[in-house]
Coordinates of C-alpha atoms and ligand atoms in Angstrom, one line a residue:
Chain W
M1 CA 0.0 0.0 0.0
P2 CA 1.4 3.5 -0.9
L3 CA 2.5 5.7 2.0
A4 CA -0.3 8.1 1.4
N5 CA -2.9 5.4 1.9
I6 CA -1.2 4.0 5.0
E7 CA -1.2 7.5 6.6
K8 CA -4.8 8.2 5.6
T9 CA -6.2 4.9 6.8
F10 CA -4.2 5.2 10.0
M11 CA -5.5 8.7 10.7
D12 CA -9.1 7.7 9.8
N13 CA -8.9 4.9 12.5
L14 CA -7.8 7.5 15.0
L15 CA -10.2 10.3 14.3
K16 CA -13.3 8.8 12.7
S17 CA -15.9 6.8 14.6
S18 CA -17.3 4.6 11.9
V19 CA -14.1 3.2 10.3
K20 CA -13.5 -0.5 9.9
E21 CA -10.1 -1.4 11.3
S22 CA -9.6 -4.3 8.9
E23 CA -8.2 -2.2 6.0
F24 CA -5.5 -0.7 8.1
L25 CA -4.8 -3.9 10.0
T26 CA -3.8 -5.6 6.7
Q27 CA -0.8 -3.1 6.7
L28 CA 0.5 -4.4 10.1
L29 CA 2.3 -7.5 11.2
P30 CA 1.9 -8.9 14.7
L31 CA 4.6 -8.4 17.3
S32 CA 5.4 -11.1 19.8
S33 CA 3.6 -9.3 22.6
L34 CA 1.3 -7.0 20.6
T35 CA -1.4 -8.2 18.2
K36 CA -2.1 -6.0 15.3
E37 CA -5.4 -4.8 17.0
K38 CA -3.4 -4.0 20.1
Q39 CA -0.9 -2.0 18.2
L40 CA -3.6 0.2 16.7
S41 CA -5.4 0.4 20.1
I42 CA -2.3 1.9 21.7
Y43 CA -2.3 4.8 19.3
K44 CA -6.1 5.3 19.7
S45 CA -5.6 5.4 23.4
N46 CA -2.6 7.8 23.1
V47 CA -4.5 10.2 20.9
N48 CA -7.6 10.0 23.1
G49 CA -5.5 10.6 26.2
A50 CA -3.8 13.7 24.7
Y51 CA -7.2 15.2 23.7
Q52 CA -8.8 14.5 27.0
K53 CA -5.8 16.0 28.8
V54 CA -6.0 19.3 26.9
L55 CA -9.8 19.5 27.1
G56 CA -9.6 18.9 30.9
Q57 CA -7.0 21.7 31.2
V58 CA -9.2 24.2 29.2
Y59 CA -12.5 23.1 30.8
P60 CA -11.6 22.2 34.4
A61 CA -15.0 23.3 35.8
C62 CA -17.0 21.3 33.2
L63 CA -14.8 18.3 34.0
N64 CA -15.4 18.7 37.7
I65 CA -19.1 19.1 37.4
L66 CA -19.7 16.2 35.0
G67 CA -17.2 13.9 36.6
E68 CA -14.2 12.3 34.8
D69 CA -16.2 9.4 33.3
Y70 CA -18.9 11.5 31.6
F71 CA -16.4 14.2 30.6
N72 CA -14.2 11.6 29.0
Q73 CA -17.2 10.2 27.1
L74 CA -17.9 13.7 25.8
C75 CA -14.2 14.1 24.8
R76 CA -14.3 10.9 22.9
A77 CA -17.4 11.9 21.0
Y78 CA -16.0 15.4 20.5
R79 CA -12.8 13.9 18.9
F80 CA -14.9 12.2 16.2
K81 CA -17.3 15.2 15.6
Y82 CA -14.6 17.9 15.7
P83 CA -11.2 16.4 14.9
S84 CA -8.3 18.7 15.3
T85 CA -7.4 20.6 12.2
D86 CA -4.8 22.9 13.7
S87 CA -1.2 22.0 14.7
D88 CA -1.7 24.2 17.8
L89 CA -3.2 22.0 20.5
N90 CA -4.3 25.2 22.3
N91 CA -6.9 25.7 19.7
Y92 CA -8.3 22.1 19.9
G93 CA -11.1 22.9 22.3
E94 CA -12.5 25.8 20.4
Y95 CA -15.7 24.0 19.3
F96 CA -16.3 22.2 22.5
T97 CA -18.6 25.0 23.6
V98 CA -20.8 24.4 20.5
F99 CA -20.5 20.6 21.0
V100 CA -21.6 20.9 24.6
K101 CA -24.7 22.9 23.5
E102 CA -25.5 20.2 20.9
Q103 CA -25.1 17.4 23.4
S104 CA -27.3 19.3 26.0
D105 CA -30.1 19.4 23.4
L106 CA -29.7 15.6 22.7
H107 CA -29.2 14.0 26.1
D108 CA -31.7 14.1 29.0
E109 CA -28.9 13.4 31.6
L110 CA -27.6 16.9 30.8
N111 CA -31.0 18.5 31.7
D112 CA -29.6 19.3 35.2
F113 CA -26.8 21.3 33.7
E114 CA -28.7 23.9 31.6
Y115 CA -25.9 26.4 32.3
L116 CA -23.2 24.0 30.9
A117 CA -22.8 25.6 27.5
E118 CA -22.4 29.1 29.0
L119 CA -19.9 27.8 31.6
A120 CA -18.0 26.2 28.7
L121 CA -18.0 29.5 26.8
L122 CA -16.6 31.2 29.9
E123 CA -13.8 28.6 30.2
W124 CA -12.9 28.8 26.6
H125 CA -12.6 32.6 26.5
W126 CA -10.6 32.5 29.8
H127 CA -8.2 30.1 28.1
A128 CA -8.1 32.0 24.8
S129 CA -7.6 35.3 26.6
F130 CA -4.3 34.1 28.0
Y131 CA -3.0 33.2 24.5
A132 CA -4.5 36.1 22.6
D133 CA -2.3 38.4 20.5
N134 CA -1.1 41.6 22.1
D135 CA -3.0 44.8 21.3
S136 CA -1.6 48.0 20.0
S137 CA -2.1 51.0 22.3
F138 CA -5.0 53.3 21.6
A139 CA -4.1 56.1 19.2
F140 CA -5.6 59.1 21.0
E141 CA -3.8 61.6 18.7
K142 CA -5.3 60.0 15.6
L143 CA -8.8 60.1 17.2
A144 CA -8.5 63.8 17.8
K145 CA -7.9 64.3 14.1
V146 CA -11.1 62.5 13.0
E147 CA -13.4 65.0 11.4
P148 CA -17.1 65.1 12.6
S149 CA -18.1 64.1 9.1
E150 CA -16.1 60.8 9.6
Q151 CA -17.9 59.7 12.7
N152 CA -20.4 57.7 10.7
I153 CA -17.6 55.5 9.4
L154 CA -15.7 55.3 12.7
I155 CA -15.9 51.9 14.4
F156 CA -14.1 50.9 17.6
I157 CA -11.9 47.9 17.9
L158 CA -12.0 45.6 20.9
S159 CA -9.0 43.9 22.5
N160 CA -7.9 40.5 21.1
S161 CA -8.3 39.1 24.6
F162 CA -11.8 40.5 25.1
S163 CA -15.1 38.6 25.2
L164 CA -18.5 39.6 26.4
H165 CA -20.8 37.3 28.3
S166 CA -24.3 37.3 29.7
S167 CA -26.1 34.6 31.7
I168 CA -29.4 34.0 33.5
Y169 CA -27.5 31.3 35.5
P170 CA -25.0 31.8 38.3
V171 CA -22.2 30.7 36.0
L172 CA -19.5 32.8 37.6
D173 CA -20.2 31.3 41.0
I174 CA -20.3 27.8 39.5
W175 CA -17.0 28.4 37.7
K176 CA -15.2 29.8 40.7
A177 CA -16.3 26.9 42.9
N178 CA -15.3 24.3 40.4
K179 CA -12.4 25.5 38.3
S180 CA -9.7 24.2 40.7
S181 CA -11.6 22.2 43.3
V182 CA -12.3 18.5 42.9
E183 CA -15.2 18.8 45.4
G184 CA -16.8 22.1 44.3
N185 CA -20.0 23.3 45.9
Q186 CA -22.9 22.2 43.7
E187 CA -25.6 24.3 45.4
F188 CA -26.1 27.7 43.8
S189 CA -29.0 30.1 44.0
M190 CA -30.3 31.6 40.7
P191 CA -29.5 35.3 40.3
E192 CA -32.4 37.7 40.4
A193 CA -31.5 39.2 37.1
E194 CA -29.3 38.3 34.1
T195 CA -25.6 38.7 34.9
Y196 CA -23.3 40.6 32.5
F197 CA -19.5 40.3 32.5
C198 CA -16.5 40.4 30.3
I199 CA -13.2 38.6 30.1
S200 CA -10.0 40.4 29.1
R201 CA -6.3 40.0 29.8
V202 CA -4.8 42.5 32.2
E203 CA -1.0 42.5 31.5
F204 CA -0.6 38.7 31.4
T205 CA -3.6 37.4 33.4
P206 CA -7.2 36.9 32.3
K207 CA -9.6 38.9 34.4
I208 CA -13.4 38.9 34.8
T209 CA -15.2 42.2 35.3
L210 CA -18.9 42.4 36.1
L211 CA -20.8 44.9 33.9
N212 CA -24.1 46.8 34.3
N213 CA -26.8 46.6 31.7
Y214 CA -25.7 49.9 30.0
Q215 CA -22.0 48.8 29.8
Y216 CA -23.0 45.4 28.4
E217 CA -25.3 46.9 25.7
L218 CA -22.8 49.5 24.7
L219 CA -20.0 46.9 24.4
K220 CA -22.3 44.6 22.5
S221 CA -23.1 47.4 20.1
I222 CA -19.4 48.1 19.6
S223 CA -18.6 44.4 19.1
N224 CA -21.5 44.4 16.5
G225 CA -19.6 47.0 14.6
L226 CA -21.9 50.0 15.0
S227 CA -20.3 53.3 13.9
L228 CA -19.8 56.1 16.4
T229 CA -22.7 57.9 14.8
Q230 CA -24.9 54.9 15.1
L231 CA -23.9 54.4 18.7
T232 CA -24.7 58.0 19.7
E233 CA -28.0 57.9 17.9
R234 CA -29.3 55.0 19.8
D235 CA -31.8 56.2 22.4
F236 CA -30.7 54.0 25.2
I237 CA -27.0 54.8 24.7
A238 CA -27.7 58.5 24.5
A239 CA -29.6 58.2 27.8
G240 CA -26.4 57.1 29.6
D241 CA -22.9 58.4 30.2
F242 CA -21.5 57.4 26.8
Q243 CA -18.3 59.5 27.0
N244 CA -17.3 58.3 30.4
E245 CA -18.0 54.7 29.7
L246 CA -16.0 54.8 26.5
T247 CA -13.1 56.4 28.3
R248 CA -13.4 53.6 31.0
F249 CA -13.4 50.9 28.2
I250 CA -10.2 52.4 26.7
Q251 CA -8.5 52.7 30.1
N252 CA -9.4 49.1 30.9
G253 CA -7.9 48.0 27.6
W254 CA -11.2 46.6 26.3
V255 CA -11.4 49.2 23.5
T256 CA -8.0 49.3 21.9
G257 CA -8.4 51.3 18.8
F258 CA -10.7 52.4 16.0
S259 CA -10.8 52.2 12.2
L260 CA -12.5 54.3 9.5
L261 CA -14.6 52.1 7.2
E262 CA -14.4 52.7 3.5
L263 CA -17.7 54.2 2.5
R264 CA -19.7 52.0 0.2
D265 CA -21.3 53.5 -2.9
Chain F
M1 CA 25.8 23.7 5.4
D2 CA 27.7 22.0 8.1
V3 CA 30.1 24.9 8.4
F4 CA 27.2 27.3 9.0
N5 CA 25.7 25.1 11.7
Q6 CA 29.1 24.7 13.4
K7 CA 29.3 28.5 13.7
R8 CA 25.8 28.5 15.4
L9 CA 26.8 25.6 17.7
N10 CA 29.9 27.5 18.8
D11 CA 28.0 30.8 19.3
K12 CA 25.6 29.1 21.7
P13 CA 27.4 26.6 23.8
I14 CA 24.9 23.8 24.1
S15 CA 27.0 21.3 26.2
G16 CA 26.6 19.1 29.2
T17 CA 23.2 17.8 30.3
G18 CA 20.3 20.2 29.9
I19 CA 16.6 19.7 30.8
G20 CA 13.4 20.1 28.9
L21 CA 11.8 23.3 30.3
R22 CA 8.2 22.7 31.5
S23 CA 5.7 25.3 32.7
P24 CA 5.5 24.3 36.4
H25 CA 9.2 25.2 36.7
V26 CA 9.4 28.4 34.7
N27 CA 8.7 30.8 37.6
E28 CA 11.2 29.1 39.8
I29 CA 13.9 29.2 37.2
L30 CA 13.3 32.8 36.3
T31 CA 13.4 33.8 39.9
D32 CA 16.4 31.7 41.1
L33 CA 18.3 31.4 37.8
P34 CA 19.8 28.1 38.8
E35 CA 22.9 26.9 37.1
I36 CA 21.6 24.7 34.3
P37 CA 23.7 24.4 31.2
W38 CA 20.9 24.7 28.7
F39 CA 17.2 24.2 28.1
E40 CA 15.2 22.5 25.4
L41 CA 11.8 24.1 24.8
L42 CA 8.8 22.6 23.0
A43 CA 8.7 24.9 20.0
D44 CA 4.9 24.4 19.5
N45 CA 4.2 25.9 22.9
H46 CA 6.2 29.1 22.0
L47 CA 4.7 30.1 18.7
V48 CA 2.1 32.3 20.3
E49 CA 2.9 36.0 19.9
G50 CA 0.9 37.5 22.7
G51 CA 0.8 37.5 26.5
L52 CA 3.2 35.8 28.9
I53 CA 4.7 33.1 26.8
P54 CA 6.9 35.2 24.5
L55 CA 8.1 37.2 27.5
Q56 CA 9.1 34.0 29.4
L57 CA 10.9 32.8 26.3
E58 CA 12.8 36.1 26.0
K59 CA 13.8 35.9 29.6
I60 CA 14.9 32.3 29.5
C61 CA 16.9 33.0 26.4
Q62 CA 18.6 36.0 28.1
H63 CA 20.0 33.7 30.7
Y64 CA 20.4 30.3 29.1
P65 CA 21.3 28.7 25.8
V66 CA 18.1 27.2 24.3
T67 CA 17.2 24.6 21.6
F68 CA 13.8 24.1 20.1
H69 CA 12.1 20.7 19.9
S70 CA 9.0 20.6 17.7
V71 CA 6.2 18.1 17.2
G72 CA 4.1 19.8 14.6
L73 CA 6.2 19.8 11.4
S74 CA 4.8 16.4 10.5
L75 CA 7.8 15.6 8.4
G76 CA 6.6 12.2 7.3
S77 CA 3.2 13.4 6.2
V78 CA 2.1 13.3 2.6
D79 CA 0.4 16.7 3.1
P80 CA 2.2 19.8 1.9
L81 CA 4.5 21.3 4.6
D82 CA 2.8 23.8 6.8
M83 CA 4.8 26.8 5.6
N84 CA 2.9 29.1 8.1
Y85 CA 4.1 27.0 11.0
L86 CA 7.6 26.8 9.5
A87 CA 7.8 30.6 9.0
K88 CA 6.8 31.2 12.6
L89 CA 9.4 28.8 13.8
K90 CA 12.1 30.5 11.7
K91 CA 11.1 34.0 12.9
I92 CA 11.1 33.0 16.5
M93 CA 14.3 31.0 16.2
K94 CA 16.0 34.0 14.7
Q95 CA 14.6 36.5 17.1
Y96 CA 15.8 34.6 20.2
D97 CA 18.9 33.0 18.7
I98 CA 17.7 29.5 19.3
A99 CA 20.7 27.1 18.8
W100 CA 18.9 24.5 16.8
L101 CA 15.6 22.8 15.9
S102 CA 14.9 19.1 16.3
E103 CA 11.9 17.1 15.0
H104 CA 10.8 13.5 14.9
C105 CA 11.0 10.8 12.3
C106 CA 7.3 10.4 12.1
F107 CA 4.0 12.1 11.0
T108 CA 1.5 13.8 13.1
S109 CA -1.1 15.0 10.6
V110 CA -2.5 14.0 7.3
A111 CA -5.4 15.2 5.1
G112 CA -5.6 18.3 7.2
F113 CA -6.2 16.4 10.5
H114 CA -3.9 16.4 13.4
S115 CA -3.4 13.5 15.8
H116 CA -1.1 15.5 18.1
D117 CA 0.7 12.1 18.6
L118 CA 3.9 10.9 17.0
L119 CA 2.7 8.4 14.4
P120 CA 5.3 6.0 13.0
L121 CA 6.1 5.5 9.4
P122 CA 6.9 2.2 7.6
Y123 CA 10.7 2.1 7.2
S124 CA 10.5 1.7 3.4
E125 CA 12.3 3.2 0.4
E126 CA 9.2 5.3 -0.3
S127 CA 9.2 6.7 3.3
L128 CA 12.9 7.3 3.1
S129 CA 12.8 9.4 -0.1
H130 CA 9.8 11.2 1.1
M131 CA 11.4 12.1 4.4
V132 CA 14.7 13.1 2.7
N133 CA 12.7 15.4 0.5
R134 CA 10.8 17.0 3.4
I135 CA 13.8 17.5 5.6
S136 CA 15.7 19.1 2.7
Q137 CA 12.8 21.5 2.1
V138 CA 12.8 22.5 5.8
Q139 CA 16.6 22.9 5.9
D140 CA 16.6 25.0 2.8
F141 CA 13.9 27.2 4.2
L142 CA 15.6 27.6 7.6
G143 CA 19.1 27.9 6.1
E144 CA 20.5 25.4 8.6
Q145 CA 20.5 21.7 9.4
I146 CA 17.9 20.2 11.7
L147 CA 18.2 17.3 14.1
I148 CA 15.9 14.2 13.5
E149 CA 14.9 12.1 16.5
N150 CA 14.2 8.4 16.4
V151 CA 10.7 7.7 17.9
S152 CA 9.1 5.0 20.0
S153 CA 6.9 2.8 17.8
Y154 CA 4.2 0.3 18.8
M155 CA 3.6 -0.8 15.3
K156 CA 5.2 -3.2 12.8
F157 CA 4.3 -2.3 9.2
A158 CA 4.2 -4.9 6.5
E159 CA 5.8 -2.3 4.2
T160 CA 8.9 -2.0 6.4
T161 CA 12.0 -3.2 4.6
L162 CA 14.8 -1.4 6.5
D163 CA 15.9 -1.6 10.1
E164 CA 15.1 1.5 12.1
A165 CA 18.8 2.3 12.6
D166 CA 19.6 1.9 8.9
F167 CA 16.6 4.0 8.0
I168 CA 17.7 6.8 10.3
S169 CA 21.3 6.6 9.2
E170 CA 20.4 6.6 5.6
L171 CA 18.0 9.5 6.2
A172 CA 20.8 11.6 7.8
E173 CA 23.2 10.9 5.0
Q174 CA 20.8 11.6 2.1
A175 CA 19.2 14.6 3.7
D176 CA 22.5 15.9 5.2
C177 CA 20.8 16.4 8.5
L178 CA 21.9 15.8 12.0
L179 CA 20.5 13.3 14.6
L180 CA 19.0 13.4 18.0
I181 CA 19.2 9.9 19.5
D182 CA 16.6 9.2 22.2
V183 CA 18.0 6.3 24.2
N184 CA 14.7 5.6 25.9
N185 CA 13.0 5.2 22.5
I186 CA 15.6 2.7 21.5
Y187 CA 14.9 0.7 24.7
V188 CA 11.1 1.0 24.2
N189 CA 11.5 -0.4 20.7
H190 CA 13.8 -3.1 21.9
I191 CA 11.2 -4.3 24.4
N192 CA 8.1 -3.9 22.2
Q193 CA 9.6 -4.7 18.8
G194 CA 12.7 -6.7 19.7
I195 CA 15.2 -4.4 17.9
D196 CA 18.8 -5.3 18.5
I197 CA 20.4 -2.5 20.7
D198 CA 24.1 -3.3 20.0
N199 CA 23.4 -3.4 16.3
Y200 CA 21.4 -0.2 16.5
L201 CA 24.2 1.7 18.3
T202 CA 27.0 0.6 15.9
S203 CA 24.9 1.4 12.8
L204 CA 24.4 5.1 13.7
P205 CA 26.7 7.6 12.1
A206 CA 28.3 9.0 15.3
E207 CA 29.5 12.2 13.6
R208 CA 26.0 13.3 12.9
I209 CA 24.6 12.8 16.5
K210 CA 24.3 16.3 18.0
E211 CA 22.0 15.6 20.9
V212 CA 20.9 12.6 23.1
H213 CA 17.6 12.3 24.9
L214 CA 16.9 10.5 28.2
A215 CA 13.4 9.9 29.6
G216 CA 11.4 7.4 31.6
F217 CA 8.8 5.0 30.3
D218 CA 5.6 3.5 31.8
D219 CA 5.3 -0.3 32.2
R220 CA 1.9 -1.3 30.9
G221 CA 2.3 -5.0 31.3
D222 CA 2.3 -6.3 27.8
F223 CA 4.3 -3.3 26.5
I224 CA 6.1 -0.3 27.7
L225 CA 5.0 3.2 26.8
D226 CA 7.3 6.2 26.1
A227 CA 5.3 8.3 28.7
H228 CA 8.1 10.6 30.0
N229 CA 6.5 10.2 33.4
N230 CA 9.3 8.4 35.3
P231 CA 13.0 8.5 36.1
V232 CA 15.3 7.1 33.5
A233 CA 15.3 3.3 33.9
E234 CA 18.4 1.3 34.8
P235 CA 18.7 -0.5 31.4
V236 CA 18.3 2.8 29.7
W237 CA 21.2 4.2 31.7
K238 CA 23.3 1.2 30.4
I239 CA 22.5 1.9 26.8
Y240 CA 23.2 5.6 27.4
E241 CA 26.7 4.7 28.7
S242 CA 27.3 2.6 25.6
L243 CA 26.3 5.4 23.4
I244 CA 27.9 8.4 25.2
Q245 CA 31.3 6.7 25.5
Q246 CA 31.5 7.0 21.7
I247 CA 30.4 10.6 21.7
P248 CA 31.2 12.0 25.2
H249 CA 30.9 15.7 24.2
V250 CA 27.5 15.5 22.6
P251 CA 25.0 17.2 24.9
T252 CA 22.3 15.2 26.7
L253 CA 18.8 16.2 27.6
I254 CA 16.4 14.9 30.3
E255 CA 12.8 14.9 29.2
W256 CA 10.1 14.6 31.9
D257 CA 6.6 15.7 30.6
N258 CA 4.0 13.9 32.8
D259 CA 3.7 13.6 36.5
I260 CA 6.3 16.3 36.6
P261 CA 8.4 16.3 39.8
S262 CA 10.4 19.1 41.4
L263 CA 13.0 20.8 39.4
Q264 CA 15.7 19.4 41.7
R265 CA 14.5 15.8 41.0
I266 CA 15.0 16.4 37.3
L267 CA 18.4 18.0 37.9
D268 CA 19.3 14.9 39.9
E269 CA 18.7 12.9 36.7
A270 CA 20.8 15.4 34.7
Q271 CA 23.6 15.1 37.3
K272 CA 23.5 11.3 36.9
A273 CA 23.9 11.6 33.1
E274 CA 26.7 14.1 33.6
V275 CA 28.6 11.7 35.9
I276 CA 28.3 8.9 33.3
A277 CA 29.4 11.1 30.3
D278 CA 32.2 12.7 32.4
K279 CA 33.9 9.3 32.7
Y280 CA 34.7 9.7 29.1
R281 CA 35.6 13.3 28.9
S282 CA 37.2 16.0 31.1
G283 CA 35.2 18.8 32.8
N284 CA 32.1 18.4 34.9
F285 CA 29.0 20.5 35.6
N286 CA 27.7 21.0 39.1
Y287 CA 23.9 21.1 39.4
A288 CA 22.4 23.1 42.2
V289 CA 19.0 24.8 42.2
S290 CA 19.9 27.4 44.8
Ligands
LIG1 FE1 12.9 12.4 23.0

């Protein structure tokens, strides 16, 4: 069998769920202590172990809450549904948040964990924030030179390490109690209102900051790419302290720059 | 090409027994700056350009000679080389004056999918010419020789026609690359595959060996796994001594990646290697954390 086929069938056996081993096994010879099936199973187990390890590191609270057995089952299923397509193992868990949501819709045993997808999202962004590219510092001088007529094409840029979150569940409490403890507290009271928060990296460490409704909506509008004119024209934004909040966002390193969009014909 | 590499090797004295730098020890090392001759870093963990990682890399490189060990080049893969990855490697190696790059004689990805595990190749003429071609491409791009490491393998391919040692030696010759010989991997393949250790060691082109790896394995009953989670085993020390007496000035590295112990425990292993190598050369290195 040509090398290309050997590699392809080998990898298929490691990363696809419905592959018959027989085609690849014809390429192997038994060893005195390892049958052909055992030889392949060592690699399956190695790959699975590496994936489980990295997902456990990125999603420690999910692992803690679901328990090792169930979490590992999810990891196995995730490996087949979203096999790694990136040489950087740090990126491997990116779709686990989507996967958890899909699984929650499919499996009744996850009904008790309605918050799981949001918790996973928090954990992913916490991880991604640590590895995010550095930002350039805000160009205040350039901003001062923007003409009033250009405000309708001015959009703000958020930090590479920034993510915005909202939840009706006490995800922050659940995360804090479970991210490093094996016996986290599983009793949490539901918050009276939706919680808003953001994750960003301060110097080298990811940080969570609670937000009020106004800050959340303003940051959401910025992340949706609304222009400065559009922002100031929105009734609810105009009703708040837009200038001060924007200054605070820049000081916190959440808003790191701006760009002037090309006007479309 | 050899002349160019020799210059780099002289610029950054990678000598004696170094250790693989792992994240639990980074703060301790940057705070105490213990006397350790050199570090090997997993290149794949240092390709990020933001946050703490590049800063740590810069600081480590300010105080210690550093080599890069990568797992993502997938040299044996039939996919095109990941030029993006290679360009990042080249940039960072140049930026921090990394002494050299080593990679494995294996593939890790194919058809765009990544196993993140070192998958063996059949030792055939086809694999040989493919690997020679790939290594040449990498060396041409980097402008320097790379080191190729023998891997642990738990598979016997029907397509294999060459002994592992012959494959590696032929590869080094044809690609004009250097070698990193992992002694634990030789032992693992001896136990699992029955390879002949004496024959292996005598087949290797000693003049191309620029680095030696030592690590611990995990005994799984019907086979042993190259898990890097234990001290170096006694029989591995014996093979090491047989190898290092032929090449006593070639630097050695201790790899310990799982169930990582204290820094001092790893340095104890390094000291042990140094004592063995020193029997065959003059000059010793004293390991002390503080
Ligand atoms: Fe090694």
